[in-house]
PDB file of C-alpha atoms in Angstrom:
ATOM      1  CA  UNK A 177       0.000   0.000   0.000  1.00  0.00           C
ATOM      2  CA  UNK A 178       1.169   3.489  -0.757  1.00  0.00           C
ATOM      3  CA  UNK A 179       0.576   6.326   1.703  1.00  0.00           C
ATOM      4  CA  UNK A 180      -0.077   9.902   0.619  1.00  0.00           C
ATOM      5  CA  UNK A 181       0.626  12.771   3.016  1.00  0.00           C
ATOM      6  CA  UNK A 182       1.468  15.653   0.656  1.00  0.00           C
ATOM      7  CA  UNK A 183       3.347  18.652   2.080  1.00  0.00           C
ATOM      8  CA  UNK A 184       0.561  20.923   0.789  1.00  0.00           C
ATOM      9  CA  UNK A 185      -1.882  19.430   3.350  1.00  0.00           C
ATOM     10  CA  UNK A 186      -1.668  19.835   7.134  1.00  0.00           C
ATOM     11  CA  UNK A 187       0.351  17.302   9.141  1.00  0.00           C
ATOM     12  CA  UNK A 188      -1.490  14.143  10.234  1.00  0.00           C
ATOM     13  CA  UNK A 189       0.382  12.660  13.211  1.00  0.00           C
ATOM     14  CA  UNK A 190      -1.970   9.722  13.906  1.00  0.00           C
ATOM     15  CA  UNK A 191      -3.463   8.968  10.492  1.00  0.00           C
ATOM     16  CA  UNK A 192      -2.737   9.153   6.756  1.00  0.00           C
ATOM     17  CA  UNK A 193      -4.479  11.506   4.361  1.00  0.00           C
ATOM     18  CA  UNK A 194      -4.637   8.860   1.653  1.00  0.00           C
ATOM     19  CA  UNK A 195      -3.772   5.214   1.123  1.00  0.00           C
ATOM     20  CA  UNK A 196      -3.597   3.554  -2.277  1.00  0.00           C
ATOM     21  CA  UNK A 197      -4.328  -0.163  -2.422  1.00  0.00           C
ATOM     22  CA  UNK A 198      -2.572  -2.200  -5.139  1.00  0.00           C
ATOM     23  CA  UNK A 199      -4.555  -3.885  -7.921  1.00  0.00           C
ATOM     24  CA  UNK A 200      -6.103  -7.277  -7.195  1.00  0.00           C
ATOM     25  CA  UNK A 201      -6.047  -6.787  -3.420  1.00  0.00           C
ATOM     26  CA  UNK A 202      -8.663  -8.477  -1.235  1.00  0.00           C
ATOM     27  CA  UNK A 203     -10.992  -5.944   0.395  1.00  0.00           C
ATOM     28  CA  UNK A 204     -12.756  -6.372   3.731  1.00  0.00           C
ATOM     29  CA  UNK A 205     -15.517  -4.016   4.852  1.00  0.00           C
ATOM     30  CA  UNK A 206     -16.069  -4.229   8.601  1.00  0.00           C
ATOM     31  CA  UNK A 207     -19.370  -3.154  10.099  1.00  0.00           C
ATOM     32  CA  UNK A 208     -19.334  -0.746  13.005  1.00  0.00           C
ATOM     33  CA  UNK A 209     -17.883  -2.494  16.043  1.00  0.00           C
ATOM     34  CA  UNK A 210     -19.115  -1.564  19.502  1.00  0.00           C
ATOM     35  CA  UNK A 211     -18.002  -1.975  23.095  1.00  0.00           C
ATOM     36  CA  UNK A 212     -19.899  -5.217  23.655  1.00  0.00           C
ATOM     37  CA  UNK A 213     -17.994  -8.407  24.442  1.00  0.00           C
ATOM     38  CA  UNK A 214     -18.653 -11.951  23.212  1.00  0.00           C
ATOM     39  CA  UNK A 215     -20.814 -12.443  26.312  1.00  0.00           C
ATOM     40  CA  UNK A 216     -23.197  -9.748  25.049  1.00  0.00           C
ATOM     41  CA  UNK A 217     -22.377  -7.368  27.888  1.00  0.00           C
ATOM     42  CA  UNK A 218     -21.585  -3.717  27.261  1.00  0.00           C
ATOM     43  CA  UNK A 219     -18.332  -2.483  28.779  1.00  0.00           C
ATOM     44  CA  UNK A 220     -18.314   0.530  31.119  1.00  0.00           C
ATOM     45  CA  UNK A 221     -16.564   3.757  30.130  1.00  0.00           C
ATOM     46  CA  UNK A 222     -14.882   4.992  26.992  1.00  0.00           C
ATOM     47  CA  UNK A 223     -11.566   3.208  27.500  1.00  0.00           C
ATOM     48  CA  UNK A 224     -13.156  -0.180  28.217  1.00  0.00           C
ATOM     49  CA  UNK A 225     -15.567   0.185  25.290  1.00  0.00           C
ATOM     50  CA  UNK A 226     -12.759   1.265  22.961  1.00  0.00           C
ATOM     51  CA  UNK A 227     -10.633  -1.688  24.111  1.00  0.00           C
ATOM     52  CA  UNK A 228     -13.500  -4.036  23.243  1.00  0.00           C
ATOM     53  CA  UNK A 229     -14.070  -2.308  19.895  1.00  0.00           C
ATOM     54  CA  UNK A 230     -10.472  -2.958  18.866  1.00  0.00           C
ATOM     55  CA  UNK A 231     -10.568  -6.536  20.140  1.00  0.00           C
ATOM     56  CA  UNK A 232     -13.682  -7.034  17.988  1.00  0.00           C
ATOM     57  CA  UNK A 233     -11.985  -5.413  14.969  1.00  0.00           C
ATOM     58  CA  UNK A 234      -8.922  -7.623  15.405  1.00  0.00           C
ATOM     59  CA  UNK A 235     -11.119 -10.735  15.616  1.00  0.00           C
ATOM     60  CA  UNK A 236     -12.899  -9.881  12.354  1.00  0.00           C
ATOM     61  CA  UNK A 237      -9.573  -9.089  10.680  1.00  0.00           C
ATOM     62  CA  UNK A 238      -8.063 -12.364  11.915  1.00  0.00           C
ATOM     63  CA  UNK A 239     -11.050 -14.323  10.606  1.00  0.00           C
ATOM     64  CA  UNK A 240     -10.192 -12.908   7.171  1.00  0.00           C
ATOM     65  CA  UNK A 241      -6.463 -13.652   7.529  1.00  0.00           C
ATOM     66  CA  UNK A 242      -5.635 -10.000   8.129  1.00  0.00           C
ATOM     67  CA  UNK A 243      -4.351  -7.799  10.936  1.00  0.00           C
ATOM     68  CA  UNK A 244      -4.285  -4.180  12.072  1.00  0.00           C
ATOM     69  CA  UNK A 245      -1.631  -3.458   9.424  1.00  0.00           C
ATOM     70  CA  UNK A 246      -4.262  -4.150   6.743  1.00  0.00           C
ATOM     71  CA  UNK A 247      -6.601  -1.355   7.854  1.00  0.00           C
ATOM     72  CA  UNK A 248      -6.809   1.340   5.199  1.00  0.00           C
ATOM     73  CA  UNK A 249      -9.762   3.401   6.520  1.00  0.00           C
ATOM     74  CA  UNK A 250     -11.281   3.770   9.976  1.00  0.00           C
ATOM     75  CA  UNK A 251     -14.395   5.799  10.799  1.00  0.00           C
ATOM     76  CA  UNK A 252     -15.135   6.488  14.456  1.00  0.00           C
ATOM     77  CA  UNK A 253     -18.377   7.696  15.996  1.00  0.00           C
ATOM     78  CA  UNK A 254     -18.314   9.059  19.560  1.00  0.00           C
ATOM     79  CA  UNK A 255     -21.341  10.232  21.539  1.00  0.00           C
ATOM     80  CA  UNK A 256     -19.450  12.697  23.745  1.00  0.00           C
ATOM     81  CA  UNK A 257     -16.676  15.077  22.733  1.00  0.00           C
ATOM     82  CA  UNK A 258     -15.225  14.751  26.241  1.00  0.00           C
ATOM     83  CA  UNK A 259     -14.283  11.122  25.492  1.00  0.00           C
ATOM     84  CA  UNK A 260     -11.969  11.909  22.559  1.00  0.00           C
ATOM     85  CA  UNK A 261      -8.769  11.741  24.627  1.00  0.00           C
ATOM     86  CA  UNK A 262      -9.715   8.399  26.233  1.00  0.00           C
ATOM     87  CA  UNK A 263     -10.606   7.000  22.824  1.00  0.00           C
ATOM     88  CA  UNK A 264      -7.354   8.216  21.244  1.00  0.00           C
ATOM     89  CA  UNK A 265      -5.287   6.727  24.070  1.00  0.00           C
ATOM     90  CA  UNK A 266      -6.668   3.212  23.524  1.00  0.00           C
ATOM     91  CA  UNK A 267      -6.709   3.584  19.722  1.00  0.00           C
ATOM     92  CA  UNK A 268      -3.018   4.455  19.826  1.00  0.00           C
ATOM     93  CA  UNK A 269      -2.251   1.368  21.901  1.00  0.00           C
ATOM     94  CA  UNK A 270      -3.852  -0.842  19.255  1.00  0.00           C
ATOM     95  CA  UNK A 271      -2.710   0.879  16.081  1.00  0.00           C
ATOM     96  CA  UNK A 272       0.843   1.672  17.194  1.00  0.00           C
ATOM     97  CA  UNK A 273       2.743   3.078  14.223  1.00  0.00           C
ATOM     98  CA  UNK A 274       0.053   2.050  11.705  1.00  0.00           C
ATOM     99  CA  UNK A 275      -1.805   5.105  10.425  1.00  0.00           C
ATOM    100  CA  UNK A 276      -4.880   4.284   8.328  1.00  0.00           C
ATOM    101  CA  UNK A 277      -6.948   7.049   6.769  1.00  0.00           C
ATOM    102  CA  UNK A 278      -9.321   8.115   9.555  1.00  0.00           C
ATOM    103  CA  UNK A 279     -12.413  10.130  10.332  1.00  0.00           C
ATOM    104  CA  UNK A 280     -13.811  10.858  13.793  1.00  0.00           C
ATOM    105  CA  UNK A 281     -17.331  12.233  14.236  1.00  0.00           C
ATOM    106  CA  UNK A 282     -19.174  13.213  17.423  1.00  0.00           C
ATOM    107  CA  UNK A 283     -22.858  12.326  17.170  1.00  0.00           C
ATOM    108  CA  UNK A 284     -25.936  12.482  19.373  1.00  0.00           C
ATOM    109  CA  UNK A 285     -26.251   8.744  20.044  1.00  0.00           C
ATOM    110  CA  UNK A 286     -25.625   5.249  18.735  1.00  0.00           C
ATOM    111  CA  UNK A 287     -28.025   2.344  18.138  1.00  0.00           C
ATOM    112  CA  UNK A 288     -27.882   1.075  21.740  1.00  0.00           C
ATOM    113  CA  UNK A 289     -28.295   3.351  24.750  1.00  0.00           C
ATOM    114  CA  UNK A 290     -25.069   3.490  26.723  1.00  0.00           C
ATOM    115  CA  UNK A 291     -22.748   2.994  23.759  1.00  0.00           C
ATOM    116  CA  UNK A 292     -20.031   5.637  23.691  1.00  0.00           C
ATOM    117  CA  UNK A 293     -18.070   4.557  20.616  1.00  0.00           C
ATOM    118  CA  UNK A 294     -18.491   2.687  17.349  1.00  0.00           C
ATOM    119  CA  UNK A 295     -15.749   2.068  14.782  1.00  0.00           C
ATOM    120  CA  UNK A 296     -16.233   0.831  11.229  1.00  0.00           C
ATOM    121  CA  UNK A 297     -13.299  -0.031   9.020  1.00  0.00           C
ATOM    122  CA  UNK A 298     -12.070  -1.035   5.602  1.00  0.00           C
ATOM    123  CA  UNK A 299      -9.066  -3.343   5.231  1.00  0.00           C
ATOM    124  CA  UNK A 300      -7.163  -4.610   2.214  1.00  0.00           C
ATOM    125  CA  UNK A 301      -4.524  -7.276   1.622  1.00  0.00           C
ATOM    126  CA  UNK A 302      -2.507  -7.716  -1.526  1.00  0.00           C
TER     127      UNK A 302
END
């Protein structure tokens, strides 16, 4: 994959402005993942929910023979602007140096009451 962060666009320290996927790559579209564990229970707080979100994302990626390094686009929905720092902390722990194209939006609410975060993603593997 080729990353595009042109000098004519502002610096993006935790994400990439553009990622080009090579021809004939396998694409995986991942539905929005939420802070609910395999037991069906919602986690408490932004950091616990975000931890579960990334564990869910990794499980879906693994099922497709992929990993975090295959993420090319991540879209995050938060229900409270005051949770951005907690979200970013956990996100950084999971993504490390990998910087997919990213969008973060603060919205009024998610499908289930009590959810603080939802992350959908697109992955590709050549």
